[in-house]
């Protein structure tokens, strides 16, 4: 039976390559659009404003220095606003309510611990709905980390040299590590621009995955019109073979399409989508869901016009609602909820998380599981529908 | 016109339970679409080496029946067996015995004839080392060896019909199902197709043949079923079917004038069994002793039409068909 499957897939692939649609829809258009979006949105003026929550449970010199630097930064003026919040819980609540885009939390005793050479951890809370604020917060904390590391190292060195504990602080400050001389990088918003390039690059990849898969299922309609589908179904082969053969080619081409768009985005804008394994897993799950949804809907059409219309509507509705065309945080609150009913919404959430936080596969296990569940449900319904119509 | 109430002849014992297993048999096949009865209680059997014709006007249920025979439609009731294998229970094995030639050219126009055959050969499970040899055999059988490497889109209508049949022969089926195989082909190609089909039957292949062309069915098939309104209303050899209309003759009349009124008057003439309008100025009658009835027929239409030409034809399969269904094949 596998030989029959390979025969159907090989013919489908040959047909798609011969008529040129595979190259145009799977590669040329998504890469071009993703590049244009990156260039158009990667200008000098940051397109977004961000509010960063500031939780100072320490009350020491480090948080005070950070606040001073942020307020003094020319690059952040007019773009980033600090909002003081009383607790980490309150910061999380404000983040969920989209009142802030990210938050920096200094724990109690942070400055004292650093001063004593014990180091310390500053927490950053981010939201995939506000990638820019996340980038700013992380840029600040990266700088803090560098300072903390330097200060901790200096203190330990002095302690090892046998200096009494009560003289350490004075000695370190006298020798050039006097408090948190925080300096922000030249343009902390540059990361935000890259994030938007990732956002639109992944959006195009997610959108065109539907088109690419849809083109293969449209091929089924052509087979039906030619009579070759009935000829296959009347032959000694399992009824799922023609569908599986088309689906396999659509799935493979869509996977190639999203991966090429990803690669082009990285090469053109220098954007980093995050951990490659995790990005690939998200894209794979997205293509799987897109294949199942397209199979569910396209399996019911009877004419070319219906097929074109249905594929177009599905692709654009999923893309719009799922944040592939318009960033999710720019959508009304109701639509942000609706976005999570689409695979594009979960894909967008997962890829933003990966690009923004630098997290790995574990961080996006949830969205990947949801995408697989969507694929399972839509694929199951598609199979039931095809069996009912005796096409399987 | 209401078809005459004639019970279908019982399927012969030898056809169903004889020593040889039927290459294709169906029993009690029924299919409904809501209130519409598409096929009801259809049954017949085709032995190896037997050519069986299925005749019926458009909408009679031929295509629905064939769709159920090849597994494209699930019957509401009834069974289909291919070489003794139940199609519902073991569809893969049963379908391996069927060579289905659909009415349309169900092949890929952008591929060559050989590429089409190679694709279906692989699809239908021909072993890899046998594919090339079998393709040559089939190309030779359908007379297309010289054009095998041309794209199908460059083939003539007759060549496409032949390669369409060839694709169904690749996996050496026991029974070949041909649905209107000569529609739109020139006389030369039609002859080539019919010669090839007859050769296959002589070699032992069973054949189910549907066609609008009565003369093809009469030439190729040794047994014919007439299907109308979803039911088989007669089944038998050519002679058996013709005998159903007794000694009736076919009378063709060409008329000038009010043809509808003339048709109504002719129907009540003594000796006229059936009457049907076959064109704007023509009427076909099934009569007892047609030759002697001509004066009465001419007199009957006097006043509303004038008979301009007559033709009396001895009984044949078409007359039987008209008699049983009340319509011509092309209605």
XYZ file of C-alpha atoms in Angstrom:
723
model
C 0.000 0.000 0.000
C 2.962 2.272 0.629
C 3.916 1.997 -3.034
C 0.488 3.316 -3.990
C 0.888 6.153 -1.497
C 4.293 7.021 -2.916
C 2.872 6.905 -6.466
C 0.076 9.379 -5.573
C 2.467 11.674 -3.693
C 5.061 11.604 -6.470
C 2.464 12.518 -9.086
C 1.060 15.305 -6.903
C 4.532 16.719 -6.258
C 5.404 16.538 -9.939
C 2.167 18.307 -10.874
C 2.710 21.055 -8.294
C 6.288 21.640 -9.356
C 5.452 21.505 -13.041
C 2.699 24.139 -12.880
C 4.876 26.420 -10.753
C 2.293 27.051 -8.018
C 4.388 25.311 -5.385
C 7.342 27.621 -5.902
C 5.235 30.777 -6.002
C 2.865 30.080 -3.106
C 5.221 28.131 -0.897
C 8.404 30.141 -1.326
C 8.327 33.311 -3.365
C 5.298 35.118 -1.955
C 5.721 34.414 1.786
C 9.433 35.222 1.723
C 8.827 38.441 -0.235
C 5.979 39.590 1.998
C 7.844 38.713 5.188
C 10.851 40.693 3.943
C 8.720 43.682 2.952
C 6.997 43.699 6.347
C 10.366 43.507 8.101
C 11.769 46.393 6.102
C 8.628 48.483 6.392
C 8.364 48.037 10.151
C 12.066 48.139 10.911
C 12.472 51.900 10.532
C 14.132 54.348 12.938
C 11.042 55.277 14.874
C 9.802 52.583 17.192
C 6.195 52.005 16.280
C 5.130 51.131 19.799
C 5.160 52.562 23.280
C 5.763 50.455 26.325
C 4.974 50.711 30.006
C 7.344 48.790 32.266
C 6.203 47.951 35.775
C 8.767 48.635 38.520
C 8.527 46.699 41.783
C 11.086 47.862 44.340
C 10.919 45.554 47.370
C 14.592 46.283 48.052
C 14.598 50.042 48.565
C 18.362 50.075 48.107
C 20.851 51.700 45.827
C 20.459 49.269 42.862
C 16.765 49.953 42.125
C 17.348 53.653 42.622
C 20.207 53.595 40.111
C 18.139 51.728 37.555
C 15.256 54.184 37.890
C 17.662 57.086 37.499
C 19.214 55.646 34.335
C 15.930 54.789 32.660
C 14.518 58.240 33.269
C 17.729 59.817 32.026
C 17.991 57.717 28.851
C 17.458 59.758 25.688
C 16.610 56.658 23.648
C 13.783 55.653 25.967
C 12.314 59.096 26.400
C 8.755 59.199 25.071
C 8.733 55.459 24.385
C 9.093 53.802 27.763
C 7.255 54.721 30.930
C 8.017 53.257 34.365
C 5.067 52.509 36.596
C 5.715 51.786 40.290
C 3.869 48.791 41.653
C 3.774 47.558 45.247
C 4.292 43.819 44.751
C 5.114 41.075 42.295
C 1.501 39.867 42.468
C 0.225 43.312 41.596
C 2.696 43.441 38.683
C 1.437 40.081 37.403
C -2.158 41.288 37.667
C -1.341 44.494 35.782
C 0.469 42.444 33.124
C -2.532 40.153 32.649
C -4.772 43.195 32.355
C -2.399 44.696 29.758
C -1.915 47.774 31.931
C 1.838 47.240 31.617
C 3.858 45.414 28.955
C 6.505 43.968 31.279
C 7.776 44.323 34.833
C 11.080 44.327 36.698
C 10.965 43.032 40.278
C 13.790 43.777 42.738
C 13.447 41.376 45.681
C 13.906 42.541 49.261
C 17.574 42.647 50.313
C 18.889 42.637 46.761
C 21.330 45.575 47.161
C 22.589 44.229 50.513
C 23.179 40.748 49.083
C 25.129 42.145 46.146
C 27.129 44.313 48.497
C 27.998 41.260 50.557
C 29.167 39.382 47.462
C 26.221 36.942 47.470
C 24.808 38.150 44.147
C 21.049 38.348 43.548
C 18.237 37.686 41.119
C 16.051 40.317 39.485
C 12.788 38.945 38.095
C 11.402 40.024 34.730
C 7.751 39.483 33.885
C 6.855 39.654 30.196
C 3.807 39.227 28.025
C 3.782 37.914 24.443
C 1.240 40.632 23.709
C 3.833 43.341 24.253
C 7.169 42.177 22.833
C 8.681 45.693 22.880
C 8.210 46.138 26.635
C 9.731 42.702 27.161
C 12.779 43.631 25.135
C 13.285 46.857 27.127
C 12.927 45.102 30.484
C 15.334 42.372 29.465
C 17.866 44.923 28.161
C 17.781 46.659 31.530
C 18.097 43.443 33.493
C 20.921 42.180 31.289
C 22.827 45.304 32.196
C 22.001 44.863 35.880
C 23.244 41.289 35.706
C 26.558 42.425 34.298
C 26.958 44.946 37.092
C 25.939 42.468 39.763
C 28.416 39.938 38.424
C 31.211 42.523 38.440
C 30.331 43.748 41.919
C 30.028 40.225 43.325
C 33.349 39.231 41.842
C 35.057 42.294 43.273
C 33.622 41.706 46.753
C 34.664 38.070 46.756
C 38.151 38.976 45.593
C 38.499 41.478 48.418
C 37.187 38.976 50.959
C 39.631 36.339 49.724
C 42.433 38.872 50.139
C 41.648 38.852 53.850
C 39.994 42.250 54.168
C 37.607 42.325 57.187
C 33.904 42.200 56.277
C 33.070 45.679 57.577
C 35.761 47.234 55.336
C 34.837 45.423 52.105
C 32.184 47.857 50.887
C 34.380 50.864 51.391
C 37.357 49.172 49.673
C 35.324 48.075 46.647
C 33.718 51.478 46.158
C 37.021 53.206 46.541
C 38.467 51.017 43.773
C 35.930 51.775 41.073
C 32.901 49.593 41.751
C 31.050 52.271 43.642
C 27.436 51.273 43.372
C 25.429 50.415 40.377
C 26.798 52.562 37.578
C 24.121 51.362 35.233
C 24.470 52.327 31.588
C 21.892 51.169 29.121
C 23.007 49.952 25.728
C 22.901 52.434 22.847
C 19.393 51.634 21.767
C 17.493 49.217 23.946
C 14.602 49.347 21.488
C 16.561 47.713 18.685
C 15.504 44.344 20.040
C 11.885 45.460 19.711
C 12.363 46.098 15.997
C 13.790 42.636 15.499
C 10.888 41.206 17.420
C 8.432 42.806 15.026
C 10.340 41.348 12.097
C 9.931 37.946 13.711
C 6.290 38.684 14.361
C 5.469 39.461 10.744
C 7.803 36.823 9.338
C 6.116 34.144 11.390
C 2.736 35.640 10.491
C 3.411 35.223 6.786
C 4.685 31.706 7.365
C 1.521 30.807 9.292
C -0.741 32.391 6.660
C 0.859 30.747 3.649
C 0.928 27.328 5.270
C -2.855 27.305 4.728
C -2.532 28.374 1.087
C 0.084 25.746 0.336
C -1.898 22.921 1.910
C -5.086 24.231 0.309
C -3.542 23.987 -3.151
C -2.952 20.270 -2.656
C -6.487 19.619 -1.519
C -7.724 21.653 -4.470
C -5.913 19.012 -6.521
C -8.423 16.506 -5.175
C -11.183 18.474 -6.847
C -9.287 18.318 -10.132
C -8.958 14.554 -9.699
C -12.686 14.340 -9.062
C -13.445 16.345 -12.204
C -11.067 14.279 -14.320
C -12.671 11.097 -13.001
C -9.294 9.829 -11.832
C -10.385 9.939 -8.186
C -13.250 7.543 -8.941
C -10.891 5.387 -10.981
C -8.562 5.156 -7.983
C -11.431 4.464 -5.583
C -12.699 1.683 -7.847
C -9.234 0.134 -7.901
C -7.645 -2.326 -5.487
C -6.151 0.184 -3.072
C -7.108 1.457 0.345
C -9.553 4.355 0.018
C -7.423 6.667 2.150
C -4.472 6.498 -0.254
C -5.462 9.364 -2.631
C -6.195 11.675 0.309
C -3.120 10.714 2.285
C -0.946 11.135 -0.815
C -2.220 14.668 -1.414
C -2.090 15.546 2.279
C 1.506 14.335 2.553
C 2.617 16.586 -0.294
C 0.631 19.576 0.999
C 2.061 19.048 4.487
C 5.640 18.705 3.240
C 5.474 21.742 0.957
C 3.887 23.823 3.735
C 6.627 22.747 6.140
C 9.289 23.696 3.596
C 7.495 27.012 3.062
C 7.450 27.995 6.763
C 11.053 26.901 7.242
C 12.244 28.894 4.215
C 10.332 31.961 5.434
C 11.969 31.509 8.830
C 15.436 31.199 7.251
C 14.826 34.209 4.988
C 13.682 36.303 7.964
C 16.849 35.418 9.872
C 19.100 36.145 6.896
C 17.418 39.370 5.760
C 16.635 41.136 9.034
C 19.079 39.314 11.263
C 16.142 38.461 13.477
C 16.433 35.612 15.948
C 13.302 33.508 16.272
C 14.667 31.750 19.329
C 15.671 28.181 20.071
C 15.719 26.464 16.626
C 14.386 23.151 17.922
C 11.469 24.832 19.658
C 10.726 27.055 16.638
C 10.732 24.017 14.354
C 8.411 22.138 16.713
C 5.944 25.052 16.752
C 6.028 25.399 12.951
C 5.581 21.644 12.539
C 2.542 21.653 14.833
C 1.105 24.669 13.008
C 1.430 23.004 9.605
C -0.174 19.866 11.026
C -3.151 21.872 12.281
C -3.404 23.804 9.002
C -3.402 20.527 7.049
C -6.176 19.044 9.173
C -8.362 22.160 9.062
C -7.948 22.529 5.307
C -8.757 18.836 4.807
C -11.898 19.237 6.924
C -13.205 22.176 4.914
C -11.864 21.443 1.429
C -13.174 17.864 1.575
C -16.695 19.231 1.323
C -16.374 21.530 -1.680
C -17.696 20.556 -5.074
C -16.556 23.299 -7.472
C -13.393 25.254 -8.277
C -15.012 28.509 -7.191
C -16.007 26.962 -3.858
C -12.504 25.607 -3.358
C -10.827 28.936 -4.108
C -13.263 30.834 -1.902
C -13.048 28.441 1.015
C -9.240 28.294 0.999
C -9.027 32.087 0.757
C -11.529 32.665 3.560
C -9.967 30.115 5.903
C -6.451 31.387 5.308
C -7.243 35.052 5.853
C -9.729 34.628 8.697
C -7.279 32.435 10.600
C -4.454 34.849 9.808
C -6.366 37.973 10.855
C -7.900 36.537 13.993
C -4.718 34.721 14.894
C -2.463 37.756 14.735
C -0.611 36.816 11.560
C -1.540 40.057 9.827
C -2.163 42.388 12.762
C -0.235 41.868 16.016
C -2.506 40.313 18.584
C -1.958 43.101 21.112
C -3.383 45.544 18.542
C -6.621 43.589 18.289
C -9.645 44.430 20.460
C -9.824 42.417 23.667
C -12.659 40.216 22.368
C -10.656 39.299 19.284
C -7.611 38.532 21.384
C -9.715 35.842 23.037
C -10.981 34.639 19.664
C -7.376 34.430 18.443
C -6.806 31.486 20.726
C -9.459 29.549 18.804
C -7.172 29.606 15.774
C -3.899 27.756 15.223
C -2.342 31.041 14.088
C -3.063 32.571 17.511
C -1.224 29.780 19.330
C 1.599 29.776 16.790
C 1.985 33.518 17.102
C 1.945 33.338 20.909
C 4.529 30.560 20.959
C 6.910 32.146 18.450
C 6.713 35.548 20.178
C 7.502 33.844 23.462
C 10.496 32.053 21.940
C 11.847 35.148 20.204
C 11.246 37.397 23.196
C 12.372 35.304 26.133
C 14.980 33.065 24.577
C 13.147 30.161 26.228
C 13.345 26.594 24.989
C 10.937 23.843 23.953
C 9.443 23.456 27.434
C 8.184 27.053 27.395
C 6.015 26.415 24.323
C 4.858 22.891 25.154
C 1.386 24.241 25.901
C 0.807 25.960 22.522
C 2.285 22.957 20.717
C -0.103 20.649 22.569
C -3.054 22.888 21.651
C -1.986 22.930 17.978
C -1.734 19.133 17.983
C -5.167 18.910 19.614
C -6.626 21.192 16.921
C -5.036 18.954 14.279
C -6.454 15.858 15.943
C -10.008 17.201 16.228
C -10.118 18.748 12.737
C -8.447 15.694 11.197
C -10.848 13.370 12.997
C -13.873 15.322 11.791
C -12.440 15.366 8.263
C -12.015 11.589 8.284
C -15.571 11.084 9.588
C -16.888 13.376 6.846
C -14.950 11.576 4.130
C -16.076 8.182 5.406
C -19.681 9.347 5.416
C -19.305 10.465 1.814
C -17.689 7.059 1.153
C -14.503 8.751 0.056
C -12.548 6.809 2.651
C -46.167 6.155 -21.661
C -46.393 3.559 -18.902
C -44.046 0.646 -19.479
C -45.857 -2.632 -19.954
C -45.976 -4.798 -16.907
C -43.609 -7.609 -17.727
C -41.921 -9.555 -15.024
C -38.190 -9.918 -15.501
C -37.237 -13.433 -16.428
C -35.733 -15.308 -13.541
C -31.945 -15.392 -13.587
C -30.950 -18.728 -14.953
C -29.711 -21.338 -12.524
C -26.487 -21.814 -14.423
C -25.681 -18.137 -14.131
C -25.782 -18.035 -10.348
C -25.280 -21.490 -8.977
C -23.693 -23.293 -11.848
C -20.380 -25.027 -11.595
C -18.348 -21.914 -12.490
C -18.238 -19.085 -9.991
C -19.665 -15.927 -11.550
C -16.995 -13.375 -12.385
C -19.426 -10.688 -11.255
C -22.735 -11.174 -9.510
C -25.115 -8.897 -7.692
C -28.311 -9.622 -5.888
C -31.032 -7.400 -4.483
C -29.096 -4.174 -5.080
C -31.080 -1.140 -3.976
C -30.264 2.532 -3.581
C -32.536 5.369 -2.523
C -31.950 9.108 -2.287
C -34.657 10.233 0.102
C -37.947 9.485 -1.631
C -36.281 8.826 -4.971
C -35.681 5.189 -5.771
C -32.561 5.124 -7.941
C -32.117 1.344 -8.060
C -34.350 -1.376 -6.676
C -33.728 -5.067 -6.370
C -31.240 -5.331 -9.225
C -29.591 -8.692 -9.659
C -27.672 -10.519 -12.358
C -24.627 -12.687 -12.796
C -21.913 -12.712 -15.433
C -19.891 -15.841 -16.038
C -16.254 -15.799 -17.191
C -16.163 -15.289 -20.950
C -19.677 -13.862 -20.992
C -20.561 -10.393 -22.275
C -23.513 -8.859 -20.524
C -25.206 -5.675 -21.718
C -27.044 -3.226 -19.512
C -29.501 -1.153 -21.508
C -31.659 1.646 -20.260
C -32.666 5.218 -20.985
C -30.949 8.085 -19.218
C -31.830 8.129 -15.528
C -32.824 4.467 -15.563
C -30.253 3.554 -12.903
C -27.362 2.216 -15.005
C -24.689 4.509 -13.565
C -25.952 4.044 -10.002
C -25.837 0.282 -10.500
C -22.302 0.409 -11.888
C -21.200 2.711 -9.064
C -22.385 0.113 -6.564
C -20.739 -2.707 -8.494
C -17.324 -1.039 -8.407
C -17.576 0.164 -4.827
C -18.077 3.872 -5.463
C -21.505 3.829 -3.836
C -22.608 1.856 -0.815
C -25.893 0.062 -1.581
C -28.788 0.374 0.857
C -29.392 -3.326 0.346
C -28.000 -6.198 -1.659
C -24.660 -7.811 -2.286
C -21.962 -7.723 -4.940
C -19.477 -10.541 -5.407
C -16.461 -10.571 -7.712
C -15.158 -14.060 -8.415
C -17.008 -15.196 -5.300
C -15.458 -12.476 -3.098
C -17.961 -10.225 -1.339
C -17.240 -6.600 -2.217
C -18.479 -5.295 1.139
C -16.497 -7.809 3.199
C -13.209 -7.758 1.314
C -13.228 -4.721 -0.983
C -9.519 -4.814 -1.814
C -9.581 -8.405 -3.041
C -12.916 -7.953 -4.822
C -11.759 -4.768 -6.569
C -8.609 -6.515 -7.744
C -10.920 -8.533 -9.987
C -12.641 -5.497 -11.520
C -11.422 -3.386 -14.410
C -13.572 -0.267 -14.397
C -13.646 1.979 -17.448
C -15.603 5.123 -16.582
C -17.571 7.026 -19.171
C -15.219 10.033 -19.082
C -11.519 9.784 -19.949
C -10.341 9.319 -16.369
C -6.633 9.906 -17.044
C -4.163 12.777 -16.752
C -3.998 14.850 -19.976
C -0.604 16.336 -19.145
C 1.010 12.883 -18.876
C 1.899 10.607 -21.768
C -0.012 7.413 -22.393
C 2.829 5.358 -20.947
C 3.120 7.579 -17.860
C -0.613 7.244 -17.227
C -0.400 3.467 -17.458
C 2.703 3.370 -15.242
C 0.932 5.453 -12.582
C -2.157 3.249 -12.490
C -0.045 0.110 -12.735
C 1.870 1.093 -9.592
C -1.289 2.283 -7.906
C -3.042 -1.025 -8.536
C -0.164 -3.000 -7.081
C 1.652 -4.403 -10.114
C 5.081 -5.646 -8.999
C 7.792 -3.182 -10.021
C 9.585 -5.553 -12.384
C 6.314 -6.418 -14.143
C 5.066 -2.896 -14.743
C 7.080 -2.105 -17.884
C 6.277 -5.438 -19.548
C 2.581 -5.244 -18.724
C 2.386 -1.678 -20.052
C 3.795 -2.877 -23.383
C 1.214 -5.686 -23.515
C -1.640 -3.289 -22.836
C -0.358 -0.703 -25.310
C -0.200 -3.433 -27.922
C -3.696 -4.614 -27.013
C -5.215 -1.164 -27.480
C -3.050 -0.417 -30.526
C -1.207 2.591 -29.098
C 2.389 1.396 -28.941
C 3.447 4.001 -31.503
C 1.904 6.897 -29.551
C 2.749 5.760 -26.038
C 5.156 8.602 -25.384
C 2.924 11.419 -26.581
C 0.949 13.462 -24.115
C -2.664 12.418 -23.743
C -3.785 15.937 -24.619
C -2.489 15.330 -28.163
C -4.499 12.095 -28.623
C -7.624 11.900 -30.775
C -10.942 11.055 -29.112
C -10.681 7.428 -30.188
C -7.116 7.047 -28.916
C -8.129 8.471 -25.536
C -10.985 5.986 -25.334
C -8.572 3.134 -26.081
C -5.997 4.181 -23.492
C -8.892 4.680 -21.034
C -9.739 1.004 -21.504
C -6.080 0.014 -21.368
C -5.670 1.555 -17.890
C -8.406 -0.767 -16.613
C -6.686 -3.875 -17.983
C -3.291 -3.392 -16.328
C -3.985 -5.490 -13.244
C -5.525 -8.364 -15.272
C -9.086 -8.121 -13.930
C -11.621 -10.971 -14.185
C -14.385 -8.661 -15.260
C -14.271 -5.524 -17.365
C -16.958 -2.910 -16.768
C -17.347 -0.540 -19.704
C -19.605 2.451 -19.277
C -20.429 3.930 -22.683
C -16.936 3.232 -24.073
C -17.516 4.552 -27.599
C -19.177 7.904 -26.961
C -17.811 10.508 -29.338
C -15.400 8.324 -31.301
C -15.028 7.911 -35.039
C -16.211 4.679 -36.737
C -12.654 3.391 -37.158
C -11.853 3.727 -33.462
C -15.234 2.277 -32.534
C -14.481 -0.785 -34.617
C -11.037 -1.102 -33.010
C -12.558 -0.859 -29.537
C -15.282 -3.403 -30.241
C -12.791 -5.803 -31.879
C -10.528 -5.533 -28.841
C -13.382 -6.054 -26.391
C -14.610 -9.119 -28.304
C -11.096 -10.545 -28.224
C -10.912 -10.107 -24.448
C -14.236 -11.889 -24.004
C -13.073 -14.720 -26.258
C -10.036 -15.070 -24.025
C -12.308 -15.596 -21.024
C -12.823 -12.156 -19.545
C -16.286 -11.333 -18.281
C -17.764 -8.095 -19.595
C -20.431 -5.704 -18.387
C -21.233 -3.274 -21.163
C -23.478 -0.240 -21.238
C -24.027 1.774 -24.358
C -26.490 4.046 -26.076
C -25.704 2.244 -29.294
C -28.063 -0.704 -29.588
C -26.103 -2.227 -32.471
C -22.966 -2.357 -30.276
C -24.806 -4.191 -27.532
C -26.308 -6.576 -30.079
C -22.865 -7.229 -31.532
C -20.837 -7.626 -28.340
C -23.225 -8.995 -25.716
C -24.662 -12.466 -25.555
C -26.972 -11.541 -22.713
C -28.758 -8.252 -22.085
C -30.689 -6.714 -19.197
C -33.066 -3.839 -19.778
C -33.250 -1.479 -16.836
C -35.839 1.227 -16.362
C -36.943 3.265 -13.354
C -34.218 1.542 -11.339
C -35.464 -1.986 -11.971
C -34.415 -4.696 -14.393
C -37.554 -5.241 -16.403
C -36.176 -7.901 -18.722
C -33.095 -10.071 -18.873
C -32.099 -12.669 -21.403
C -30.352 -13.457 -24.660
C -31.112 -11.324 -27.690
C -33.587 -13.880 -28.993
C -35.283 -14.251 -25.635
C -35.774 -10.511 -25.369
C -37.026 -10.103 -28.927
C -39.531 -12.868 -28.354
C -41.030 -10.721 -25.578
C -42.581 -8.484 -28.218
C -43.917 -11.520 -30.040
C -44.323 -11.070 -33.783
C -44.597 -7.338 -33.490
C -43.120 -5.186 -36.244
C -41.677 -1.734 -36.018
C -43.340 0.851 -38.269
C -41.667 4.207 -38.846
C -43.945 6.942 -40.121
C -42.974 10.392 -41.381
C -45.826 12.876 -41.174
C -46.799 16.334 -42.246
C -49.340 18.151 -40.068
C -50.474 17.807 -36.460
C -48.179 15.009 -35.300
C -49.452 14.927 -31.694
C -53.048 14.416 -32.775
C -51.909 11.815 -35.277
C -50.019 9.983 -32.485
C -53.148 9.898 -30.328
C -55.219 8.521 -33.230
C -52.605 5.908 -34.143
C -52.477 4.566 -30.573
C -56.074 3.413 -30.767
C -55.803 1.707 -34.152
C -56.413 -2.014 -33.777
C -53.108 -3.872 -34.044
C -50.991 -1.018 -32.691
C -49.251 -2.144 -29.476
C -47.056 0.858 -28.751
C -46.615 4.285 -30.300
C -43.909 6.880 -29.617
C -42.944 10.148 -31.189
C -39.301 9.982 -32.265
C -38.871 13.405 -33.858
C -40.618 16.588 -34.962
C -42.287 14.765 -37.873
C -41.766 11.101 -37.064
C -43.582 8.418 -35.105
C -42.507 4.867 -34.319
C -45.125 2.133 -33.833
C -44.920 -1.434 -32.602
C -47.653 -3.332 -34.338
C -48.987 -6.772 -35.049
C -48.643 -7.398 -38.780
C -47.381 -3.929 -39.586
C -47.142 -4.474 -43.314
C -50.862 -5.168 -43.561
C -51.767 -2.440 -41.137
C -50.365 0.410 -43.249
C -53.673 1.340 -44.987
C -55.438 1.578 -41.618
C -52.633 3.744 -40.228
C -52.761 6.138 -43.168
C -56.531 6.360 -42.887
C -56.360 6.959 -39.131
C -54.358 10.157 -39.449
C -56.387 11.450 -42.347
C -57.643 14.948 -41.570
C -54.899 15.907 -39.136
C -51.742 14.775 -40.919
C -50.440 13.277 -44.098
C -48.120 10.265 -44.173
C -45.134 11.192 -46.348
C -42.987 8.090 -45.831
C -43.237 4.663 -44.182
C -40.787 1.955 -43.189
C -41.616 -1.439 -41.723
C -38.859 -3.156 -39.727
C -38.869 -6.712 -38.439
C -38.541 -7.070 -34.611
C -35.123 -6.370 -33.105
C -33.614 -5.475 -29.743
C -34.440 -1.812 -30.147
C -38.071 -2.657 -30.796
C -38.030 -4.724 -27.639
C -36.494 -1.860 -25.745
C -39.113 0.542 -27.004
C -41.804 -1.959 -26.182
C -40.572 -2.460 -22.606
C -39.568 1.083 -21.673
C -41.818 3.183 -23.850
C -38.898 5.358 -24.846
C -35.925 5.346 -27.141
C -32.401 4.896 -25.800
C -31.546 8.502 -26.565
C -34.570 9.959 -24.729
